[in-house]
Amino acid sequence: MKESETIMKKIYPWQVHDFLDNEEKDVHQKTWEEITYFDEENYGCVNTDNGWGFINREGYLMIPDDYETFLYPYFENGYCVAKKNGKYGMIDRKNHIIFPFIYDKLIVNVFSESLKIAALLDGLWQIMDINRKTMVTLNYDEVFSVNNQYIIVSKGDKYGAVDFDQNVVLDFEWHHLEFVGDNFCAGKT
């Protein structure tokens, strides 16, 4: 076998967790389509006794089942945020590590053409590009979301928005704040 060749582990539908109620545990799925959704490149997310991974339609693990979790949506723009050994990182469809598994949190707007990543490491939030170049360092309690223009952040229990120069564009008076397309959706309780 050549060094560049890899052996893919094959698993079967009865080897993954089916998430059925306890009363239904004796019922097992017989096809992969009954267990997982396959995306446009035929990757399906599964959970085995080892952890989370991605299979192809034949049941071969394309991404090993050694992750604690994957953050949805999976592989938008070719990337997926995952958790391994208690830390977050990002992989591509070939399981190459794009962001190492060192971050306490990793927030990505995967629908954006030019990805912006909010990363929390040792209590410090940074906004980075896909090459891990720091664009801005933030001094806020939490980063909720990021798009190409703004960053939704919190101070205490209130949310607001800043631009990449850290100018406040939406005051910190909201209990809920999120992006809806290019707009904000804000609410008070």
Short mmCIF file of N, CA and C in Angstrom, two decimals:
data_model
loop_
_atom_site.label_atom_id
_atom_site.label_comp_id
_atom_site.label_asym_id
_atom_site.label_seq_id
_atom_site.Cartn_x
_atom_site.Cartn_y
_atom_site.Cartn_z
N MET A 1 0.84 -1.18 0.00
CA MET A 1 0.00 0.00 0.00
C MET A 1 0.89 1.24 0.00
N LYS A 2 0.55 2.21 -0.83
CA LYS A 2 1.28 3.47 -0.91
C LYS A 2 0.92 4.35 0.28
N GLU A 3 1.86 5.25 0.65
CA GLU A 3 1.61 6.16 1.76
C GLU A 3 0.40 7.03 1.53
N SER A 4 0.15 7.41 0.28
CA SER A 4 -0.96 8.32 -0.02
C SER A 4 -2.32 7.63 0.06
N GLU A 5 -2.34 6.30 0.08
CA GLU A 5 -3.60 5.57 0.16
C GLU A 5 -4.04 5.47 1.62
N THR A 6 -5.32 5.58 1.84
CA THR A 6 -5.85 5.41 3.19
C THR A 6 -6.92 4.34 3.17
N ILE A 7 -7.07 3.68 4.29
CA ILE A 7 -8.10 2.68 4.43
C ILE A 7 -9.29 3.35 5.09
N MET A 8 -10.43 3.30 4.41
CA MET A 8 -11.63 3.88 4.97
C MET A 8 -12.37 2.82 5.77
N LYS A 9 -12.80 3.19 6.95
CA LYS A 9 -13.55 2.29 7.81
C LYS A 9 -15.00 2.25 7.34
N LYS A 10 -15.52 1.05 7.18
CA LYS A 10 -16.92 0.90 6.80
C LYS A 10 -17.73 0.61 8.05
N ILE A 11 -18.85 1.31 8.17
CA ILE A 11 -19.78 1.04 9.25
C ILE A 11 -21.14 0.72 8.65
N TYR A 12 -22.03 0.19 9.48
CA TYR A 12 -23.34 -0.23 9.02
C TYR A 12 -24.42 0.51 9.81
N PRO A 13 -25.62 0.62 9.25
CA PRO A 13 -26.67 1.40 9.93
C PRO A 13 -26.93 0.98 11.37
N TRP A 14 -26.80 -0.27 11.70
CA TRP A 14 -27.08 -0.72 13.06
C TRP A 14 -25.95 -0.37 14.03
N GLN A 15 -24.84 0.18 13.53
CA GLN A 15 -23.73 0.55 14.39
C GLN A 15 -23.77 2.02 14.84
N VAL A 16 -24.74 2.76 14.38
CA VAL A 16 -24.82 4.17 14.77
C VAL A 16 -26.00 4.36 15.71
N HIS A 17 -25.93 5.43 16.49
CA HIS A 17 -27.01 5.74 17.43
C HIS A 17 -28.21 6.25 16.65
N ASP A 18 -29.36 5.68 16.95
CA ASP A 18 -30.54 6.01 16.16
C ASP A 18 -31.43 7.05 16.82
N PHE A 19 -31.12 7.49 18.04
CA PHE A 19 -31.84 8.56 18.73
C PHE A 19 -33.33 8.27 18.92
N LEU A 20 -33.71 7.01 18.94
CA LEU A 20 -35.10 6.66 19.16
C LEU A 20 -35.41 6.66 20.65
N ASP A 21 -36.68 6.80 20.99
CA ASP A 21 -37.10 6.72 22.39
C ASP A 21 -36.78 5.33 22.93
N ASN A 22 -36.65 5.23 24.25
CA ASN A 22 -36.32 3.94 24.88
C ASN A 22 -37.29 2.85 24.51
N GLU A 23 -38.58 3.18 24.34
CA GLU A 23 -39.58 2.18 23.99
C GLU A 23 -39.35 1.62 22.58
N GLU A 24 -38.63 2.37 21.75
CA GLU A 24 -38.43 1.96 20.35
C GLU A 24 -37.04 1.39 20.10
N LYS A 25 -36.24 1.16 21.15
CA LYS A 25 -34.84 0.78 20.96
C LYS A 25 -34.66 -0.53 20.21
N ASP A 26 -35.66 -1.41 20.22
CA ASP A 26 -35.51 -2.67 19.51
C ASP A 26 -35.71 -2.51 18.01
N VAL A 27 -36.13 -1.34 17.57
CA VAL A 27 -36.32 -1.07 16.15
C VAL A 27 -35.04 -0.44 15.60
N HIS A 28 -34.46 -1.03 14.59
CA HIS A 28 -33.24 -0.47 14.00
C HIS A 28 -33.47 -0.13 12.53
N GLN A 29 -32.88 0.96 12.10
CA GLN A 29 -33.00 1.35 10.71
C GLN A 29 -32.22 0.36 9.83
N LYS A 30 -32.67 0.24 8.61
CA LYS A 30 -32.03 -0.69 7.70
C LYS A 30 -31.28 0.00 6.57
N THR A 31 -31.57 1.29 6.36
CA THR A 31 -30.87 2.02 5.30
C THR A 31 -30.30 3.31 5.86
N TRP A 32 -29.28 3.83 5.21
CA TRP A 32 -28.66 5.08 5.65
C TRP A 32 -29.63 6.25 5.54
N GLU A 33 -30.49 6.24 4.55
CA GLU A 33 -31.43 7.34 4.37
C GLU A 33 -32.40 7.47 5.54
N GLU A 34 -32.60 6.37 6.29
CA GLU A 34 -33.46 6.42 7.47
C GLU A 34 -32.72 7.00 8.68
N ILE A 35 -31.41 7.15 8.58
CA ILE A 35 -30.60 7.58 9.71
C ILE A 35 -30.10 9.01 9.56
N THR A 36 -29.68 9.39 8.36
CA THR A 36 -29.03 10.68 8.19
C THR A 36 -29.45 11.34 6.89
N TYR A 37 -29.23 12.64 6.84
CA TYR A 37 -29.45 13.41 5.62
C TYR A 37 -28.12 13.47 4.88
N PHE A 38 -28.13 13.21 3.58
CA PHE A 38 -26.93 13.32 2.76
C PHE A 38 -26.95 14.64 2.02
N ASP A 39 -25.84 15.36 2.09
CA ASP A 39 -25.78 16.66 1.42
C ASP A 39 -25.47 16.49 -0.06
N GLU A 40 -25.25 17.62 -0.75
CA GLU A 40 -25.05 17.60 -2.20
C GLU A 40 -23.79 16.85 -2.62
N GLU A 41 -22.86 16.62 -1.70
CA GLU A 41 -21.66 15.85 -2.02
C GLU A 41 -21.70 14.46 -1.38
N ASN A 42 -22.91 14.05 -0.97
CA ASN A 42 -23.18 12.72 -0.43
C ASN A 42 -22.45 12.43 0.89
N TYR A 43 -22.33 13.44 1.74
CA TYR A 43 -21.82 13.24 3.09
C TYR A 43 -23.01 13.21 4.04
N GLY A 44 -23.02 12.24 4.95
CA GLY A 44 -24.05 12.15 5.96
C GLY A 44 -23.41 12.09 7.34
N CYS A 45 -23.91 12.89 8.25
CA CYS A 45 -23.37 12.96 9.61
C CYS A 45 -23.92 11.79 10.43
N VAL A 46 -23.04 11.08 11.15
CA VAL A 46 -23.44 9.96 11.99
C VAL A 46 -22.74 10.02 13.34
N ASN A 47 -23.36 9.39 14.32
CA ASN A 47 -22.81 9.28 15.66
C ASN A 47 -22.67 7.82 16.01
N THR A 48 -21.44 7.39 16.29
CA THR A 48 -21.17 6.01 16.68
C THR A 48 -20.71 5.99 18.14
N ASP A 49 -20.36 4.82 18.64
CA ASP A 49 -19.82 4.74 20.00
C ASP A 49 -18.50 5.49 20.12
N ASN A 50 -17.80 5.69 19.01
CA ASN A 50 -16.52 6.42 19.03
C ASN A 50 -16.72 7.92 19.04
N GLY A 51 -17.76 8.41 18.39
CA GLY A 51 -18.00 9.85 18.29
C GLY A 51 -18.72 10.18 16.99
N TRP A 52 -18.61 11.43 16.58
CA TRP A 52 -19.27 11.92 15.37
C TRP A 52 -18.34 11.86 14.17
N GLY A 53 -18.90 11.54 13.01
CA GLY A 53 -18.15 11.52 11.76
C GLY A 53 -19.10 11.69 10.59
N PHE A 54 -18.56 11.59 9.39
CA PHE A 54 -19.37 11.69 8.17
C PHE A 54 -19.10 10.47 7.31
N ILE A 55 -20.19 9.91 6.79
CA ILE A 55 -20.10 8.75 5.91
C ILE A 55 -20.51 9.13 4.50
N ASN A 56 -20.14 8.26 3.54
CA ASN A 56 -20.72 8.39 2.20
C ASN A 56 -21.92 7.44 2.13
N ARG A 57 -22.59 7.38 1.01
CA ARG A 57 -23.81 6.58 0.89
C ARG A 57 -23.57 5.07 1.01
N GLU A 58 -22.33 4.65 0.88
CA GLU A 58 -22.01 3.23 1.03
C GLU A 58 -21.66 2.88 2.47
N GLY A 59 -21.58 3.89 3.35
CA GLY A 59 -21.29 3.63 4.76
C GLY A 59 -19.83 3.76 5.13
N TYR A 60 -18.99 4.20 4.21
CA TYR A 60 -17.59 4.40 4.54
C TYR A 60 -17.40 5.76 5.20
N LEU A 61 -16.63 5.78 6.28
CA LEU A 61 -16.36 7.03 6.97
C LEU A 61 -15.43 7.89 6.12
N MET A 62 -15.93 9.03 5.68
CA MET A 62 -15.14 9.98 4.91
C MET A 62 -14.42 10.95 5.86
N ILE A 63 -15.06 11.22 6.98
CA ILE A 63 -14.49 12.00 8.08
C ILE A 63 -14.56 11.06 9.28
N PRO A 64 -13.42 10.75 9.92
CA PRO A 64 -13.41 9.78 11.02
C PRO A 64 -14.41 10.12 12.13
N ASP A 65 -14.88 9.11 12.80
CA ASP A 65 -15.86 9.29 13.88
C ASP A 65 -15.17 9.53 15.22
N ASP A 66 -14.28 10.50 15.24
CA ASP A 66 -13.55 10.80 16.48
C ASP A 66 -13.76 12.24 16.96
N TYR A 67 -14.86 12.85 16.54
CA TYR A 67 -15.19 14.21 16.97
C TYR A 67 -16.29 14.18 18.02
N GLU A 68 -16.28 15.16 18.95
CA GLU A 68 -17.31 15.26 19.99
C GLU A 68 -18.62 15.78 19.41
N THR A 69 -18.52 16.70 18.47
CA THR A 69 -19.71 17.25 17.83
C THR A 69 -19.30 18.03 16.59
N PHE A 70 -20.28 18.29 15.75
CA PHE A 70 -20.13 19.19 14.60
C PHE A 70 -21.19 20.27 14.74
N LEU A 71 -20.84 21.49 14.40
CA LEU A 71 -21.82 22.57 14.44
C LEU A 71 -22.50 22.69 13.09
N TYR A 72 -23.83 22.76 13.12
CA TYR A 72 -24.62 22.89 11.91
C TYR A 72 -24.63 24.35 11.48
N PRO A 73 -24.63 24.68 10.23
CA PRO A 73 -24.71 23.78 9.07
C PRO A 73 -23.33 23.20 8.73
N TYR A 74 -23.37 21.98 8.23
CA TYR A 74 -22.13 21.27 7.91
C TYR A 74 -21.65 21.63 6.50
N PHE A 75 -20.40 21.94 6.38
CA PHE A 75 -19.69 22.10 5.11
C PHE A 75 -20.28 23.13 4.16
N GLU A 76 -20.94 24.16 4.68
CA GLU A 76 -21.29 25.29 3.83
C GLU A 76 -19.96 25.95 3.45
N ASN A 77 -19.79 26.31 2.22
CA ASN A 77 -18.53 26.86 1.70
C ASN A 77 -17.36 25.90 1.91
N GLY A 78 -17.66 24.62 2.14
CA GLY A 78 -16.61 23.61 2.24
C GLY A 78 -16.01 23.42 3.62
N TYR A 79 -16.50 24.15 4.63
CA TYR A 79 -15.91 24.08 5.97
C TYR A 79 -16.93 23.64 7.01
N CYS A 80 -16.42 23.02 8.07
CA CYS A 80 -17.28 22.55 9.15
C CYS A 80 -16.58 22.81 10.48
N VAL A 81 -17.29 23.45 11.41
CA VAL A 81 -16.77 23.66 12.76
C VAL A 81 -17.04 22.39 13.56
N ALA A 82 -16.01 21.93 14.27
CA ALA A 82 -16.11 20.69 15.04
C ALA A 82 -15.49 20.89 16.42
N LYS A 83 -15.79 19.95 17.30
CA LYS A 83 -15.22 19.97 18.64
C LYS A 83 -14.49 18.65 18.87
N LYS A 84 -13.28 18.77 19.39
CA LYS A 84 -12.45 17.59 19.64
C LYS A 84 -11.62 17.86 20.89
N ASN A 85 -11.61 16.92 21.82
CA ASN A 85 -10.87 17.07 23.08
C ASN A 85 -11.25 18.36 23.81
N GLY A 86 -12.53 18.71 23.75
CA GLY A 86 -13.03 19.87 24.49
C GLY A 86 -12.76 21.22 23.85
N LYS A 87 -12.16 21.25 22.67
CA LYS A 87 -11.83 22.50 22.00
C LYS A 87 -12.40 22.50 20.58
N TYR A 88 -12.66 23.71 20.07
CA TYR A 88 -13.23 23.86 18.73
C TYR A 88 -12.15 24.13 17.70
N GLY A 89 -12.43 23.68 16.49
CA GLY A 89 -11.58 23.92 15.33
C GLY A 89 -12.44 23.83 14.09
N MET A 90 -11.81 23.91 12.94
CA MET A 90 -12.56 23.83 11.68
C MET A 90 -11.81 22.90 10.72
N ILE A 91 -12.59 22.07 10.03
CA ILE A 91 -12.03 21.14 9.05
C ILE A 91 -12.68 21.39 7.69
N ASP A 92 -12.04 20.83 6.65
CA ASP A 92 -12.67 20.84 5.33
C ASP A 92 -13.18 19.42 5.04
N ARG A 93 -13.69 19.22 3.83
CA ARG A 93 -14.28 17.92 3.48
C ARG A 93 -13.27 16.78 3.40
N LYS A 94 -12.01 17.09 3.35
CA LYS A 94 -10.98 16.05 3.33
C LYS A 94 -10.39 15.82 4.71
N ASN A 95 -11.03 16.43 5.72
CA ASN A 95 -10.61 16.35 7.11
C ASN A 95 -9.28 17.07 7.36
N HIS A 96 -8.94 18.00 6.49
CA HIS A 96 -7.77 18.84 6.76
C HIS A 96 -8.15 19.87 7.80
N ILE A 97 -7.26 20.13 8.72
CA ILE A 97 -7.54 21.10 9.78
C ILE A 97 -7.27 22.50 9.24
N ILE A 98 -8.32 23.32 9.21
CA ILE A 98 -8.23 24.70 8.75
C ILE A 98 -7.94 25.63 9.93
N PHE A 99 -8.65 25.42 11.04
CA PHE A 99 -8.38 26.09 12.31
C PHE A 99 -8.06 24.98 13.31
N PRO A 100 -6.92 25.07 14.00
CA PRO A 100 -6.57 24.00 14.94
C PRO A 100 -7.56 23.91 16.10
N PHE A 101 -7.61 22.77 16.73
CA PHE A 101 -8.54 22.52 17.82
C PHE A 101 -7.96 23.04 19.14
N ILE A 102 -7.95 24.39 19.23
CA ILE A 102 -7.41 25.06 20.41
C ILE A 102 -8.37 26.10 20.97
N TYR A 103 -9.49 26.34 20.31
CA TYR A 103 -10.37 27.46 20.64
C TYR A 103 -11.48 27.04 21.61
N ASP A 104 -11.81 27.98 22.52
CA ASP A 104 -12.90 27.75 23.47
C ASP A 104 -14.25 27.87 22.77
N LYS A 105 -14.33 28.74 21.78
CA LYS A 105 -15.52 28.90 20.94
C LYS A 105 -15.05 29.31 19.55
N LEU A 106 -15.85 28.94 18.57
CA LEU A 106 -15.56 29.31 17.18
C LEU A 106 -16.91 29.57 16.51
N ILE A 107 -17.10 30.80 16.04
CA ILE A 107 -18.37 31.19 15.41
C ILE A 107 -18.07 31.62 13.99
N VAL A 108 -18.76 31.01 13.05
CA VAL A 108 -18.50 31.26 11.64
C VAL A 108 -19.81 31.55 10.93
N ASN A 109 -19.82 32.59 10.11
CA ASN A 109 -20.94 32.82 9.22
C ASN A 109 -20.59 32.09 7.92
N VAL A 110 -20.96 30.81 7.86
CA VAL A 110 -20.56 29.97 6.73
C VAL A 110 -21.27 30.31 5.44
N PHE A 111 -22.30 31.14 5.50
CA PHE A 111 -23.03 31.48 4.29
C PHE A 111 -22.38 32.65 3.55
N SER A 112 -21.42 33.28 4.17
CA SER A 112 -20.76 34.44 3.57
C SER A 112 -19.69 33.98 2.58
N GLU A 113 -19.53 34.74 1.51
CA GLU A 113 -18.51 34.40 0.51
C GLU A 113 -17.10 34.63 1.05
N SER A 114 -16.91 35.70 1.83
CA SER A 114 -15.60 35.93 2.45
C SER A 114 -15.76 35.68 3.95
N LEU A 115 -15.36 34.49 4.36
CA LEU A 115 -15.62 34.04 5.72
C LEU A 115 -14.93 34.92 6.76
N LYS A 116 -15.68 35.21 7.81
CA LYS A 116 -15.17 35.88 8.99
C LYS A 116 -15.42 34.91 10.15
N ILE A 117 -14.39 34.69 10.94
CA ILE A 117 -14.48 33.74 12.03
C ILE A 117 -14.25 34.46 13.34
N ALA A 118 -15.16 34.29 14.29
CA ALA A 118 -14.98 34.81 15.64
C ALA A 118 -14.43 33.66 16.48
N ALA A 119 -13.26 33.88 17.09
CA ALA A 119 -12.60 32.83 17.85
C ALA A 119 -12.30 33.31 19.26
N LEU A 120 -12.65 32.49 20.24
CA LEU A 120 -12.36 32.78 21.64
C LEU A 120 -11.23 31.87 22.09
N LEU A 121 -10.14 32.49 22.51
CA LEU A 121 -8.97 31.75 22.98
C LEU A 121 -8.44 32.45 24.22
N ASP A 122 -8.40 31.72 25.32
CA ASP A 122 -7.89 32.25 26.58
C ASP A 122 -8.59 33.54 26.99
N GLY A 123 -9.91 33.59 26.81
CA GLY A 123 -10.70 34.74 27.24
C GLY A 123 -10.68 35.93 26.30
N LEU A 124 -10.03 35.81 25.18
CA LEU A 124 -9.91 36.92 24.23
C LEU A 124 -10.59 36.57 22.91
N TRP A 125 -11.52 37.45 22.49
CA TRP A 125 -12.21 37.27 21.21
C TRP A 125 -11.43 37.93 20.09
N GLN A 126 -11.29 37.23 18.99
CA GLN A 126 -10.66 37.79 17.78
C GLN A 126 -11.53 37.46 16.59
N ILE A 127 -11.58 38.39 15.64
CA ILE A 127 -12.21 38.13 14.36
C ILE A 127 -11.08 37.88 13.38
N MET A 128 -11.15 36.74 12.68
CA MET A 128 -10.10 36.35 11.75
C MET A 128 -10.68 36.02 10.39
N ASP A 129 -9.80 36.02 9.39
CA ASP A 129 -10.20 35.53 8.08
C ASP A 129 -9.89 34.03 8.00
N ILE A 130 -10.16 33.42 6.88
CA ILE A 130 -9.99 31.97 6.74
C ILE A 130 -8.53 31.53 6.85
N ASN A 131 -7.61 32.48 6.65
CA ASN A 131 -6.17 32.18 6.78
C ASN A 131 -5.67 32.41 8.20
N ARG A 132 -6.58 32.65 9.14
CA ARG A 132 -6.30 32.88 10.55
C ARG A 132 -5.56 34.19 10.80
N LYS A 133 -5.73 35.14 9.89
CA LYS A 133 -5.17 36.48 10.08
C LYS A 133 -6.15 37.28 10.93
N THR A 134 -5.67 37.82 12.06
CA THR A 134 -6.53 38.59 12.94
C THR A 134 -6.88 39.92 12.29
N MET A 135 -8.18 40.18 12.21
CA MET A 135 -8.70 41.42 11.65
C MET A 135 -8.99 42.43 12.75
N VAL A 136 -9.50 41.93 13.88
CA VAL A 136 -9.83 42.80 15.00
C VAL A 136 -9.85 41.94 16.28
N THR A 137 -9.40 42.55 17.38
CA THR A 137 -9.49 41.94 18.70
C THR A 137 -10.58 42.66 19.47
N LEU A 138 -11.46 41.90 20.11
CA LEU A 138 -12.64 42.47 20.75
C LEU A 138 -12.58 42.34 22.26
N ASN A 139 -13.09 43.34 22.96
CA ASN A 139 -13.16 43.31 24.41
C ASN A 139 -14.63 43.33 24.84
N TYR A 140 -15.34 42.25 24.52
CA TYR A 140 -16.73 42.09 24.88
C TYR A 140 -16.91 40.75 25.56
N ASP A 141 -18.02 40.60 26.27
CA ASP A 141 -18.27 39.36 26.99
C ASP A 141 -18.47 38.17 26.06
N GLU A 142 -19.19 38.43 24.98
CA GLU A 142 -19.55 37.33 24.07
C GLU A 142 -19.68 37.87 22.65
N VAL A 143 -19.34 37.03 21.70
CA VAL A 143 -19.63 37.31 20.30
C VAL A 143 -20.73 36.34 19.90
N PHE A 144 -21.81 36.89 19.37
CA PHE A 144 -22.95 36.07 19.01
C PHE A 144 -22.92 35.69 17.53
N SER A 145 -22.56 36.64 16.67
CA SER A 145 -22.56 36.39 15.24
C SER A 145 -21.70 37.43 14.54
N VAL A 146 -21.31 37.10 13.32
CA VAL A 146 -20.48 38.02 12.53
C VAL A 146 -20.88 37.88 11.07
N ASN A 147 -20.92 39.01 10.35
CA ASN A 147 -21.11 38.96 8.91
C ASN A 147 -20.03 39.81 8.26
N ASN A 148 -20.19 40.20 7.02
CA ASN A 148 -19.14 40.95 6.33
C ASN A 148 -19.01 42.39 6.77
N GLN A 149 -20.01 42.92 7.50
CA GLN A 149 -19.97 44.32 7.93
C GLN A 149 -19.95 44.50 9.44
N TYR A 150 -20.66 43.63 10.17
CA TYR A 150 -20.90 43.87 11.58
C TYR A 150 -20.64 42.63 12.42
N ILE A 151 -20.50 42.90 13.73
CA ILE A 151 -20.30 41.85 14.72
C ILE A 151 -21.33 42.07 15.82
N ILE A 152 -22.13 41.06 16.11
CA ILE A 152 -23.07 41.13 17.22
C ILE A 152 -22.35 40.64 18.47
N VAL A 153 -22.30 41.53 19.49
CA VAL A 153 -21.56 41.25 20.71
C VAL A 153 -22.44 41.56 21.92
N SER A 154 -21.99 41.14 23.11
CA SER A 154 -22.75 41.45 24.32
C SER A 154 -21.85 42.07 25.37
N LYS A 155 -22.49 42.92 26.17
CA LYS A 155 -21.93 43.47 27.40
C LYS A 155 -22.92 43.10 28.48
N GLY A 156 -22.49 42.27 29.39
CA GLY A 156 -23.44 41.80 30.40
C GLY A 156 -24.54 41.01 29.73
N ASP A 157 -25.79 41.39 30.01
CA ASP A 157 -26.92 40.65 29.43
C ASP A 157 -27.57 41.40 28.27
N LYS A 158 -26.89 42.41 27.72
CA LYS A 158 -27.44 43.19 26.61
C LYS A 158 -26.58 43.00 25.36
N TYR A 159 -27.27 42.93 24.22
CA TYR A 159 -26.59 42.77 22.94
C TYR A 159 -26.59 44.08 22.17
N GLY A 160 -25.55 44.24 21.37
CA GLY A 160 -25.42 45.37 20.47
C GLY A 160 -24.60 44.93 19.28
N ALA A 161 -24.32 45.87 18.37
CA ALA A 161 -23.53 45.53 17.19
C ALA A 161 -22.46 46.58 16.99
N VAL A 162 -21.30 46.11 16.53
CA VAL A 162 -20.18 46.99 16.21
C VAL A 162 -19.71 46.67 14.80
N ASP A 163 -19.01 47.64 14.19
CA ASP A 163 -18.39 47.36 12.90
C ASP A 163 -16.96 46.88 13.14
N PHE A 164 -16.21 46.66 12.09
CA PHE A 164 -14.86 46.11 12.23
C PHE A 164 -13.85 47.13 12.75
N ASP A 165 -14.25 48.39 12.85
CA ASP A 165 -13.44 49.40 13.53
C ASP A 165 -13.89 49.57 14.97
N GLN A 166 -14.83 48.75 15.41
CA GLN A 166 -15.41 48.72 16.76
C GLN A 166 -16.26 49.94 17.09
N ASN A 167 -16.77 50.60 16.05
CA ASN A 167 -17.77 51.65 16.26
C ASN A 167 -19.10 50.98 16.55
N VAL A 168 -19.81 51.46 17.56
CA VAL A 168 -21.12 50.91 17.90
C VAL A 168 -22.11 51.35 16.83
N VAL A 169 -22.75 50.38 16.20
CA VAL A 169 -23.75 50.68 15.17
C VAL A 169 -25.16 50.37 15.64
N LEU A 170 -25.27 49.61 16.72
CA LEU A 170 -26.56 49.33 17.35
C LEU A 170 -26.30 49.26 18.85
N ASP A 171 -26.94 50.16 19.59
CA ASP A 171 -26.69 50.30 21.02
C ASP A 171 -26.94 49.01 21.79
N PHE A 172 -26.28 48.90 22.94
CA PHE A 172 -26.38 47.72 23.80
C PHE A 172 -27.62 47.84 24.69
N GLU A 173 -28.76 47.61 24.08
CA GLU A 173 -30.03 47.70 24.80
C GLU A 173 -30.94 46.52 24.50
N TRP A 174 -30.45 45.54 23.79
CA TRP A 174 -31.29 44.45 23.30
C TRP A 174 -31.07 43.16 24.08
N HIS A 175 -32.17 42.44 24.32
CA HIS A 175 -32.09 41.13 24.96
C HIS A 175 -31.86 40.03 23.92
N HIS A 176 -32.20 40.32 22.70
CA HIS A 176 -32.00 39.37 21.60
C HIS A 176 -31.60 40.17 20.37
N LEU A 177 -30.59 39.67 19.66
CA LEU A 177 -30.14 40.35 18.45
C LEU A 177 -29.53 39.32 17.53
N GLU A 178 -29.95 39.33 16.27
CA GLU A 178 -29.39 38.42 15.28
C GLU A 178 -29.47 39.04 13.90
N PHE A 179 -28.70 38.45 12.99
CA PHE A 179 -28.77 38.87 11.60
C PHE A 179 -29.88 38.10 10.91
N VAL A 180 -30.64 38.80 10.09
CA VAL A 180 -31.60 38.19 9.19
C VAL A 180 -31.26 38.75 7.81
N GLY A 181 -30.52 37.96 7.06
CA GLY A 181 -29.98 38.48 5.80
C GLY A 181 -28.99 39.59 6.11
N ASP A 182 -29.16 40.75 5.48
CA ASP A 182 -28.30 41.90 5.74
C ASP A 182 -28.86 42.81 6.82
N ASN A 183 -29.96 42.42 7.45
CA ASN A 183 -30.63 43.25 8.45
C ASN A 183 -30.47 42.67 9.84
N PHE A 184 -30.86 43.45 10.84
CA PHE A 184 -30.86 43.00 12.22
C PHE A 184 -32.28 42.66 12.63
N CYS A 185 -32.39 41.67 13.49
CA CYS A 185 -33.64 41.37 14.16
C CYS A 185 -33.34 41.50 15.66
N ALA A 186 -34.02 42.46 16.33
CA ALA A 186 -33.73 42.76 17.72
C ALA A 186 -34.99 42.69 18.54
N GLY A 187 -34.84 42.33 19.80
CA GLY A 187 -36.01 42.26 20.66
C GLY A 187 -35.66 42.53 22.10
N LYS A 188 -36.66 42.99 22.84
CA LYS A 188 -36.54 43.23 24.28
C LYS A 188 -37.59 42.39 24.97
N THR A 189 -37.25 41.96 26.18
CA THR A 189 -38.22 41.18 26.96
C THR A 189 -38.58 41.91 28.23
#
